[in-house]
CSV table of N, CA and C in Angstrom, one decimal:
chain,number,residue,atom,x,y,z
U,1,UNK,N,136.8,92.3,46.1
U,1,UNK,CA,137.2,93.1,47.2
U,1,UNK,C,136.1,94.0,47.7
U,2,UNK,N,135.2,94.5,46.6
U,2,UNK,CA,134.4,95.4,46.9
U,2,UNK,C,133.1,94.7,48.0
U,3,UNK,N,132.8,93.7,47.9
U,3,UNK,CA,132.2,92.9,48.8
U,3,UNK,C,132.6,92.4,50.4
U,4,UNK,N,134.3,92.3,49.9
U,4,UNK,CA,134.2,92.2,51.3
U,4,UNK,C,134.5,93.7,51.8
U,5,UNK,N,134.9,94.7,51.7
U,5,UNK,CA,135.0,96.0,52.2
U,5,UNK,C,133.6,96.1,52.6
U,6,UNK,N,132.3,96.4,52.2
U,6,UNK,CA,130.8,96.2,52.8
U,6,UNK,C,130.3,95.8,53.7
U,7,UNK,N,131.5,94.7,54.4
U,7,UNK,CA,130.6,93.6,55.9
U,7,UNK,C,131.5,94.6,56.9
U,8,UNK,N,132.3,96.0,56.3
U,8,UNK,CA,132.9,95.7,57.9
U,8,UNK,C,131.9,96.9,58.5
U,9,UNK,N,130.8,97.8,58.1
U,9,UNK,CA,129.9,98.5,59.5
U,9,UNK,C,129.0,96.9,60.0
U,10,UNK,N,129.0,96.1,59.4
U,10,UNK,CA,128.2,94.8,60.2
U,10,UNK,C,129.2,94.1,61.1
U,11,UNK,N,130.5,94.1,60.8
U,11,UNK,CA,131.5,93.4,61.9
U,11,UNK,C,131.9,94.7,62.9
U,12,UNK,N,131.8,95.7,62.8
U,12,UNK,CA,132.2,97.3,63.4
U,12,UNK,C,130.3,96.9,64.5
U,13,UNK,N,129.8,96.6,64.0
U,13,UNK,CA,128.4,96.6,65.4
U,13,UNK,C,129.0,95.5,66.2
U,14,UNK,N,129.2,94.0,65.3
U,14,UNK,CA,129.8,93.1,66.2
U,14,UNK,C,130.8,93.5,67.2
U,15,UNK,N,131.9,94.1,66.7
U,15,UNK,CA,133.2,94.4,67.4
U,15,UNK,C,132.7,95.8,68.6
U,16,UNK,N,131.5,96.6,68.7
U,16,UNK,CA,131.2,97.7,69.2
U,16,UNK,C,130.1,97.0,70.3
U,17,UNK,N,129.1,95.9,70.0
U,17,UNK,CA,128.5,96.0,71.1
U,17,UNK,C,128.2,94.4,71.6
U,18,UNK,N,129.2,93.7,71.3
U,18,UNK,CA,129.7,92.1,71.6
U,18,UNK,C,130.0,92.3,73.0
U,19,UNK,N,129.2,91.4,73.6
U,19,UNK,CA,129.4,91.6,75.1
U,19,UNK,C,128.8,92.0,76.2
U,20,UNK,N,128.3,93.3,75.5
U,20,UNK,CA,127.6,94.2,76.2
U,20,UNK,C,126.2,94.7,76.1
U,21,UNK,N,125.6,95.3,77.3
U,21,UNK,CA,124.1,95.4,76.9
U,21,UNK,C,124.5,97.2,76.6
U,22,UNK,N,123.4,97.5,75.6
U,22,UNK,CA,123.9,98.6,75.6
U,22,UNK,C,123.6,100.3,76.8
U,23,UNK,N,123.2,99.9,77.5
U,23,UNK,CA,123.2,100.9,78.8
U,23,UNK,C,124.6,100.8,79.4
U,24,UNK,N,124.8,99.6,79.6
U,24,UNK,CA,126.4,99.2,79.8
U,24,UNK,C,127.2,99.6,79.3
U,25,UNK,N,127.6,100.1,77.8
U,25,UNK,CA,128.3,99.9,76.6
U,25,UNK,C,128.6,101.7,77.0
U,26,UNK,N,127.4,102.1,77.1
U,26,UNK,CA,127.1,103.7,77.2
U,26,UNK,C,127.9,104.1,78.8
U,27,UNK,N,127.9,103.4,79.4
U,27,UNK,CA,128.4,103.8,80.7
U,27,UNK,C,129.7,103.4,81.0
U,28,UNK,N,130.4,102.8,80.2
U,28,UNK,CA,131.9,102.8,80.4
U,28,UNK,C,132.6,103.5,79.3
U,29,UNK,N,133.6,103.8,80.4
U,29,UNK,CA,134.7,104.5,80.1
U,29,UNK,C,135.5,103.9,78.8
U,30,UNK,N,135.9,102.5,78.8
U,30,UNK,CA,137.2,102.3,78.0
U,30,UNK,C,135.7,101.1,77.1
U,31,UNK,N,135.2,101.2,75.8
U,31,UNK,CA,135.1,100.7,74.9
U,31,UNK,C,135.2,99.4,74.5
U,32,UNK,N,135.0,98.4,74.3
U,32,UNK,CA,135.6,97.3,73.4
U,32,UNK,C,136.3,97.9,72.5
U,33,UNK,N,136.3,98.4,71.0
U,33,UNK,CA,136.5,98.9,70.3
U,33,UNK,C,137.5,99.6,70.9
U,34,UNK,N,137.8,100.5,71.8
U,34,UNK,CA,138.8,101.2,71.9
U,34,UNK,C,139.7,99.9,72.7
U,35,UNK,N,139.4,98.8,73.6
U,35,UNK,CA,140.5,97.9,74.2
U,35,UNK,C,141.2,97.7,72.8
U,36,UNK,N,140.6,97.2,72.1
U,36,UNK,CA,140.9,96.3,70.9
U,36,UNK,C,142.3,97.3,70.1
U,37,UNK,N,142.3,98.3,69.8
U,37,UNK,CA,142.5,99.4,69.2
U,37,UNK,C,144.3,99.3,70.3
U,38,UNK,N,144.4,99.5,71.4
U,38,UNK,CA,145.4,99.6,72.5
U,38,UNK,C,145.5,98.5,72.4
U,39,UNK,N,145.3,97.0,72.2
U,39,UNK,CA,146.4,95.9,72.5
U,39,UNK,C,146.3,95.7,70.8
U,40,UNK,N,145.5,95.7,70.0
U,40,UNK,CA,146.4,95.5,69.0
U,40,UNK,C,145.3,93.9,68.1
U,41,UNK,N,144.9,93.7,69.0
U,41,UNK,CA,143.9,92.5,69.0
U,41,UNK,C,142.6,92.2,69.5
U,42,UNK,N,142.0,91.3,68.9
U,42,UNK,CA,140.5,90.9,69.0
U,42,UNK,C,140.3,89.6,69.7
U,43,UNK,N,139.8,89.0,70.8
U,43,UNK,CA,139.4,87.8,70.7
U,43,UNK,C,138.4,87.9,70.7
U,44,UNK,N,138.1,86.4,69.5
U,44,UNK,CA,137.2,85.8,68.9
U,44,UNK,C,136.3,84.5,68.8
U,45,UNK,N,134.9,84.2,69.5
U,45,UNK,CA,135.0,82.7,69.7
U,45,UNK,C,134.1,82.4,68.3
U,46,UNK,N,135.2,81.1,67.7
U,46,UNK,CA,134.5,80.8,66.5
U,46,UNK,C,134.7,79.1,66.7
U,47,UNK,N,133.9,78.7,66.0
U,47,UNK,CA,133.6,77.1,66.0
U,47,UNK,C,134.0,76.5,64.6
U,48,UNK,N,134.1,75.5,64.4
U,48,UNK,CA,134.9,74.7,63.3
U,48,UNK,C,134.0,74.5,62.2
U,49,UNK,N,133.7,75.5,61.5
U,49,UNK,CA,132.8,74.8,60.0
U,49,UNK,C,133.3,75.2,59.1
U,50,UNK,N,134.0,74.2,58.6
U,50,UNK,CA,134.9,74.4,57.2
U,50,UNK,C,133.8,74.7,56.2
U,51,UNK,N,134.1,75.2,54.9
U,51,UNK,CA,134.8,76.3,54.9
U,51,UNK,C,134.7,78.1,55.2
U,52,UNK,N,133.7,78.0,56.5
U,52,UNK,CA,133.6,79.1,56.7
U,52,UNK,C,134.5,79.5,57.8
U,53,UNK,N,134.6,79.0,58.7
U,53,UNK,CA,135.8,79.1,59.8
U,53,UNK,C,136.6,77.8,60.2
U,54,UNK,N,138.0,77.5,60.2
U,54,UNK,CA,138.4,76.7,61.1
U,54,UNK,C,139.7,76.5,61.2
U,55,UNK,N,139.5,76.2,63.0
U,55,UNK,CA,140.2,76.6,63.7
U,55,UNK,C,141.6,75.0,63.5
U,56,UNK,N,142.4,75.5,63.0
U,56,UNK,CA,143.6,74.3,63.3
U,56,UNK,C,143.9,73.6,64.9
U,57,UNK,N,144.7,72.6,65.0
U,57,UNK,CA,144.6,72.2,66.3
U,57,UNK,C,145.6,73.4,67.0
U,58,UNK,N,146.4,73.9,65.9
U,58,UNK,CA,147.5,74.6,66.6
U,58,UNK,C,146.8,76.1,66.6
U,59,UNK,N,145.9,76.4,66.9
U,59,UNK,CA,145.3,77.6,66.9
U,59,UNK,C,145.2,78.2,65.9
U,60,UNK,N,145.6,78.1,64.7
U,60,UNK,CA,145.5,79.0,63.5
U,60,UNK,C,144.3,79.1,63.2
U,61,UNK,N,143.2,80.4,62.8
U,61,UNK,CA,141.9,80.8,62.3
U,61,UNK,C,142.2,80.5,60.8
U,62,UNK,N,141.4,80.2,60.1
U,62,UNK,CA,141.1,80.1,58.3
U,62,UNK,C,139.8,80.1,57.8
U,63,UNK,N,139.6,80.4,57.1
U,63,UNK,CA,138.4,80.3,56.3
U,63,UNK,C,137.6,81.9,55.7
U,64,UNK,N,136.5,81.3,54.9
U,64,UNK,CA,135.6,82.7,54.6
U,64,UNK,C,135.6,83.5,55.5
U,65,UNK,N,134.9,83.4,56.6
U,65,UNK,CA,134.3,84.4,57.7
U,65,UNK,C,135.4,85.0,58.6
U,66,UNK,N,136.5,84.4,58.5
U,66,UNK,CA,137.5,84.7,59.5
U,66,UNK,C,138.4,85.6,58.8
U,67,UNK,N,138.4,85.5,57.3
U,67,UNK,CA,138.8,86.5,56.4
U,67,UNK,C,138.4,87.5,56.2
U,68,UNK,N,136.6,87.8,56.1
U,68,UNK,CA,136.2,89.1,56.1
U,68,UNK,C,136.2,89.9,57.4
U,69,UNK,N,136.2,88.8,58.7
U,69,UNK,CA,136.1,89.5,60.0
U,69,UNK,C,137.4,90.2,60.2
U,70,UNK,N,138.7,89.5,59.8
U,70,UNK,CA,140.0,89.8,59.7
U,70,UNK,C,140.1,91.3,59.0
U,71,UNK,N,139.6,91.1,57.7
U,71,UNK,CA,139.8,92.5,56.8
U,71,UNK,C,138.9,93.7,57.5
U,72,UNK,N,137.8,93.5,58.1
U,72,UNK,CA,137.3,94.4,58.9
U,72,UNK,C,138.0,95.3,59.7
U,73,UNK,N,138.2,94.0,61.0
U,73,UNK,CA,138.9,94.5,61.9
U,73,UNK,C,140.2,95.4,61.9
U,74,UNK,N,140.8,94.7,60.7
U,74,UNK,CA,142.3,95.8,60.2
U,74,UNK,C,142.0,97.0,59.8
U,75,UNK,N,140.5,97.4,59.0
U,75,UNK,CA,140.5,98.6,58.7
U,75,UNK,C,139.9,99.2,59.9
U,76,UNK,N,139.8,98.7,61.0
U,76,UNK,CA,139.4,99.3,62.1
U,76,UNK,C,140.4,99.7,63.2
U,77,UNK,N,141.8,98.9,62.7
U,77,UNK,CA,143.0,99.3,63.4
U,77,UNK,C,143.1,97.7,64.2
U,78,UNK,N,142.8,97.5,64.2
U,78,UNK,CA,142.7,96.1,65.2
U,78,UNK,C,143.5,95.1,64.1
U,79,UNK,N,144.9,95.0,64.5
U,79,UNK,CA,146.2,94.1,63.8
U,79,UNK,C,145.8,92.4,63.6
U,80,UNK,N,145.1,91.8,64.2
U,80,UNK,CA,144.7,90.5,64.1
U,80,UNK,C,144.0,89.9,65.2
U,81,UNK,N,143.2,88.8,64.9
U,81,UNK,CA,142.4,88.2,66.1
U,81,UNK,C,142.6,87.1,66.5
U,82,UNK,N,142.5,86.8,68.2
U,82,UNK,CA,142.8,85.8,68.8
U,82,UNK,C,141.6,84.8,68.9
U,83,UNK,N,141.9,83.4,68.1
U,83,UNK,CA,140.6,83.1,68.1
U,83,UNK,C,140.7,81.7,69.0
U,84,UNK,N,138.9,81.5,69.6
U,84,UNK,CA,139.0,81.0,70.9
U,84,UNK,C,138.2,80.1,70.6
U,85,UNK,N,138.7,79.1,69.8
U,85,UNK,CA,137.6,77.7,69.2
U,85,UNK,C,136.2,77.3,70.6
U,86,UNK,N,135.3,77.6,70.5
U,86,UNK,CA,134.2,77.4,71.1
U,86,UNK,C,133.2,76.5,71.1
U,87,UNK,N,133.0,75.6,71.5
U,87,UNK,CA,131.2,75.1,71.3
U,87,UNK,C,129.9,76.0,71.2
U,88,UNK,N,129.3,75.9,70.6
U,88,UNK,CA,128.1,76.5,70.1
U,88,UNK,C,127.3,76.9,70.9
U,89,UNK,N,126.6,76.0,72.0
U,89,UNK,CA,126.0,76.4,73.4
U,89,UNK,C,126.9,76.7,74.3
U,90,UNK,N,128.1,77.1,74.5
U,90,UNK,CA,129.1,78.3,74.9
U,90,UNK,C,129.5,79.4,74.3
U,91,UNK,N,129.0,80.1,73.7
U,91,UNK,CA,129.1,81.1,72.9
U,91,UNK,C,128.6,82.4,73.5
U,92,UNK,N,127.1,82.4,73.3
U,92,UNK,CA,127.0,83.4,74.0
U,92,UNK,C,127.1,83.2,75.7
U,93,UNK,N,127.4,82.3,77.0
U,93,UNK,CA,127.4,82.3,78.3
U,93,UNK,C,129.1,83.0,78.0
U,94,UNK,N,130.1,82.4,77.5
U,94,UNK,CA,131.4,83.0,77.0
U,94,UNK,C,131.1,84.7,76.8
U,95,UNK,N,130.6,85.2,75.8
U,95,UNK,CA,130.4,86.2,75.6
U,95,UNK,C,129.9,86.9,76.8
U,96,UNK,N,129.1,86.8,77.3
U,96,UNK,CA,128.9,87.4,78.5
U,96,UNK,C,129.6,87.2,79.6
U,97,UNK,N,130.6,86.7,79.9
U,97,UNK,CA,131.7,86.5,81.1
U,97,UNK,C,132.6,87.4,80.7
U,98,UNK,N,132.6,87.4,79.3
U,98,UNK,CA,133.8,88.6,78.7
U,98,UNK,C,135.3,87.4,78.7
U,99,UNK,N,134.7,85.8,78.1
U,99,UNK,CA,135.9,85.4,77.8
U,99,UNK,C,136.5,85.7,76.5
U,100,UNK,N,135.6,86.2,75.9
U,100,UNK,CA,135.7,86.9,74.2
U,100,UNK,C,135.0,88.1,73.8
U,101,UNK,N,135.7,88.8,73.0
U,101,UNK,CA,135.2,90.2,72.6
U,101,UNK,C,134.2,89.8,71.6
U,102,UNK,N,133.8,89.2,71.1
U,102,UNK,CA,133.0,89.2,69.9
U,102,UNK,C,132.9,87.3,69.7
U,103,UNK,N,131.4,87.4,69.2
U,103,UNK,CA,131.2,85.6,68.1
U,103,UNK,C,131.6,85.9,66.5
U,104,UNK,N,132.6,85.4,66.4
U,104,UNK,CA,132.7,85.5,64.7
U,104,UNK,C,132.0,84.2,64.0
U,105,UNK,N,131.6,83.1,65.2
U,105,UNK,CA,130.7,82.4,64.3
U,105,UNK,C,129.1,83.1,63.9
U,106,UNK,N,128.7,81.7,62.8
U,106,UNK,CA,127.9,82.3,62.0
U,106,UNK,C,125.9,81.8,63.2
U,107,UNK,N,125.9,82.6,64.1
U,107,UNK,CA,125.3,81.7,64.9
U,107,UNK,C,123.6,82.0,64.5
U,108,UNK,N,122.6,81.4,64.8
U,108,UNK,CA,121.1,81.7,64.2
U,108,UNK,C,120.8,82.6,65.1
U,109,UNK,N,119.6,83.7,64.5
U,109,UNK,CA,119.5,84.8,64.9
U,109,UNK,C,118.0,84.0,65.5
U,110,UNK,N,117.8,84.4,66.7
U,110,UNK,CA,116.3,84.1,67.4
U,110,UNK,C,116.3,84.9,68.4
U,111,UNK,N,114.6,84.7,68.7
U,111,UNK,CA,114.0,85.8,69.4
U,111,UNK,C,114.8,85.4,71.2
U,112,UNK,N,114.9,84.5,71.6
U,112,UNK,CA,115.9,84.3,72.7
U,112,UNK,C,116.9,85.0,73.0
U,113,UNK,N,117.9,85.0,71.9
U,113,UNK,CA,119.2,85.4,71.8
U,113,UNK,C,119.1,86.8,71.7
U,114,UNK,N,118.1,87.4,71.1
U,114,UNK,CA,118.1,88.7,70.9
U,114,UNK,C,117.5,89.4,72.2
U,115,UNK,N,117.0,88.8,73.2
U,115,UNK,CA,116.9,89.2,75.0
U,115,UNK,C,118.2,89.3,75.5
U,116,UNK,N,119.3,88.8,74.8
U,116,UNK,CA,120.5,88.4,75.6
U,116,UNK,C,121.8,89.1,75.0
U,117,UNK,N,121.8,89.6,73.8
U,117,UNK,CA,123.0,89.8,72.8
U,117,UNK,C,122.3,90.7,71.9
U,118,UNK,N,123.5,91.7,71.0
U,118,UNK,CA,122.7,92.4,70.1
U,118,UNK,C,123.5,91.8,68.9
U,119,UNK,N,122.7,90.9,67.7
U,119,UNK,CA,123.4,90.9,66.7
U,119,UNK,C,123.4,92.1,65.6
U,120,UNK,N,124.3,91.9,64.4
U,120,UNK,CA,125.0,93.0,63.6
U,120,UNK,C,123.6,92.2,62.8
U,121,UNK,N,123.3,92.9,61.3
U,121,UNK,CA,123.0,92.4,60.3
U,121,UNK,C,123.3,91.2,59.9
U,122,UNK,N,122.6,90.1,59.2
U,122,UNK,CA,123.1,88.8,58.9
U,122,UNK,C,124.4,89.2,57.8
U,123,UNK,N,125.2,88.9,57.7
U,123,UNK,CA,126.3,88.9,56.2
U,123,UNK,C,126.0,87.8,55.7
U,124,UNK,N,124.9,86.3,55.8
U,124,UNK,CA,125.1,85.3,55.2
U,124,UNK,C,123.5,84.9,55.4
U,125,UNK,N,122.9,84.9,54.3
U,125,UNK,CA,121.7,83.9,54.5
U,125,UNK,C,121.6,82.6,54.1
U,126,UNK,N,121.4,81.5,54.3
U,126,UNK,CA,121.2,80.1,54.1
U,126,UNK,C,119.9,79.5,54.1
U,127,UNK,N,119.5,78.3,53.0
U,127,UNK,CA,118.2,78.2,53.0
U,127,UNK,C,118.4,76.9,52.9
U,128,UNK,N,118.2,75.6,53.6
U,128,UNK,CA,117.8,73.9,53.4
U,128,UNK,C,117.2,73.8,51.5
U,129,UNK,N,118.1,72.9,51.0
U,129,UNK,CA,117.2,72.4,50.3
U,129,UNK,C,117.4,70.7,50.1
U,130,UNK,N,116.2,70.5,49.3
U,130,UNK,CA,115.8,68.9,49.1
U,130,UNK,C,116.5,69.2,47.4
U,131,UNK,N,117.8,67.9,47.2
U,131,UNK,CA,118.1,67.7,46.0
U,131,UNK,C,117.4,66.1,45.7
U,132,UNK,N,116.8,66.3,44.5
U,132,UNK,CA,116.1,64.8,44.3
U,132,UNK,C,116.5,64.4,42.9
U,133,UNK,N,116.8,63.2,42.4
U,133,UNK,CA,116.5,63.3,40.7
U,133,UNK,C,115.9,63.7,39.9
U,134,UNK,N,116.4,63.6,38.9
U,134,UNK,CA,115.3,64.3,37.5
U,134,UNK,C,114.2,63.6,37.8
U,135,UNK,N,112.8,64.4,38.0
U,135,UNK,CA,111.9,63.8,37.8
U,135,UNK,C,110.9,63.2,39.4
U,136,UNK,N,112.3,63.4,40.1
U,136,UNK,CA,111.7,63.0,41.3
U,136,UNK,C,110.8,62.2,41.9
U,137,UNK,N,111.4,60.7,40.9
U,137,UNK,CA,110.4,59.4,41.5
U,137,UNK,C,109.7,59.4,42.7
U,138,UNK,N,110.4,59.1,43.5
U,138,UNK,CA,109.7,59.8,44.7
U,138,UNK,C,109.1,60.4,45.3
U,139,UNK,N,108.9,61.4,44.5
U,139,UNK,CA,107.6,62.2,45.4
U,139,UNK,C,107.9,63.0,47.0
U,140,UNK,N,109.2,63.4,46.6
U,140,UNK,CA,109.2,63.8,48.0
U,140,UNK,C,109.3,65.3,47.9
U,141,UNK,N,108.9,65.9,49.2
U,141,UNK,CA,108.3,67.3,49.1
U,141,UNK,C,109.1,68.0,50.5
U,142,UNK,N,109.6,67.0,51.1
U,142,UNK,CA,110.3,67.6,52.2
U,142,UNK,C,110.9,66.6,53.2
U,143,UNK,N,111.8,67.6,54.4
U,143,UNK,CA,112.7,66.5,54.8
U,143,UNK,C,111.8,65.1,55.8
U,144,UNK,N,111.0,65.6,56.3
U,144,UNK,CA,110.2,64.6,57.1
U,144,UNK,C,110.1,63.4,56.0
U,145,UNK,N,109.7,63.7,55.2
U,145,UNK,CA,109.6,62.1,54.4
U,145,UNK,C,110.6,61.5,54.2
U,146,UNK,N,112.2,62.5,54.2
U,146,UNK,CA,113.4,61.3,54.5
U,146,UNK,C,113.3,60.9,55.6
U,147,UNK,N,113.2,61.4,56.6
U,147,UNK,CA,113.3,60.9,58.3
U,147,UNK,C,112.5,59.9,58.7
U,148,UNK,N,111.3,59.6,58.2
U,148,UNK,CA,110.6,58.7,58.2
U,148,UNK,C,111.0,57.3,57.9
């Protein structure tokens, strides 16, 4: 528990400046954070990678990420999120139309995206690896030599 209580000031930046540039964010009146707070809800565009998020056909959210974002958002007053199964290169153009308050997917942080969107802290790092046999007949040292 004590782990997931920790991600929510990183889901509290998500939920505070998803959307918005922050000169913007500064110049309005009514908040994300505060909408969220008055209806009671979040929407959320997340994409289908079990088992970190996924989305049922019948709309139901599940998974790792959807659980911590969930327990966040509750301690922030915000009763549950409406989630908005997305494609991946729809995510941020969505976000910025304001079809969704926030990406609860787990999207790659790049120098592009960061001209466009402010992300929170990573909550998840991931690293490629090559699994080979004991001994690793092969000689392989990286993925290009399988693609080849």
């Amino acid at each position: 528990m004590r782990f997931l209580t920790s991600k929510v000031p990183l889901l509290l930046l998500l939920l505070t400046f998803g959307g918005h540039s922050l000169p913007t964010l500064a110049q309005e009146k009514d908040s994300l954070l505060n909408w969220a707070h008055r209806v009671g809800q979040a929407k959320v565009a997340l994409g289908s990678v079990p088992p970190w998020m996924i989305v049922s056909p019948s709309g139901e959210a599940s998974g790792y990420a959807v659980e911590v974002m969930s327990l966040a958002l509750k301690g922030m007053g915000v009763r549950e999120i409406t989630p908005v199964l997305t494609p991946w290169d729809a995510m941020i153009p969505g976000l910025l139309a304001h079809h969704f308050g926030l990406i609860g997917a787990g999207l790659v942080i790049t120098e592009a995206r960061c001209r466009v969107v402010v992300f929170s802290a990573p909550i998840i790092a991931m690293q490629d690896a090559l699994y080979v046999v004991t001994g690793n007949p092969k000689h392989l040292t990286g993925f290009r030599q399988i693609a080849d």
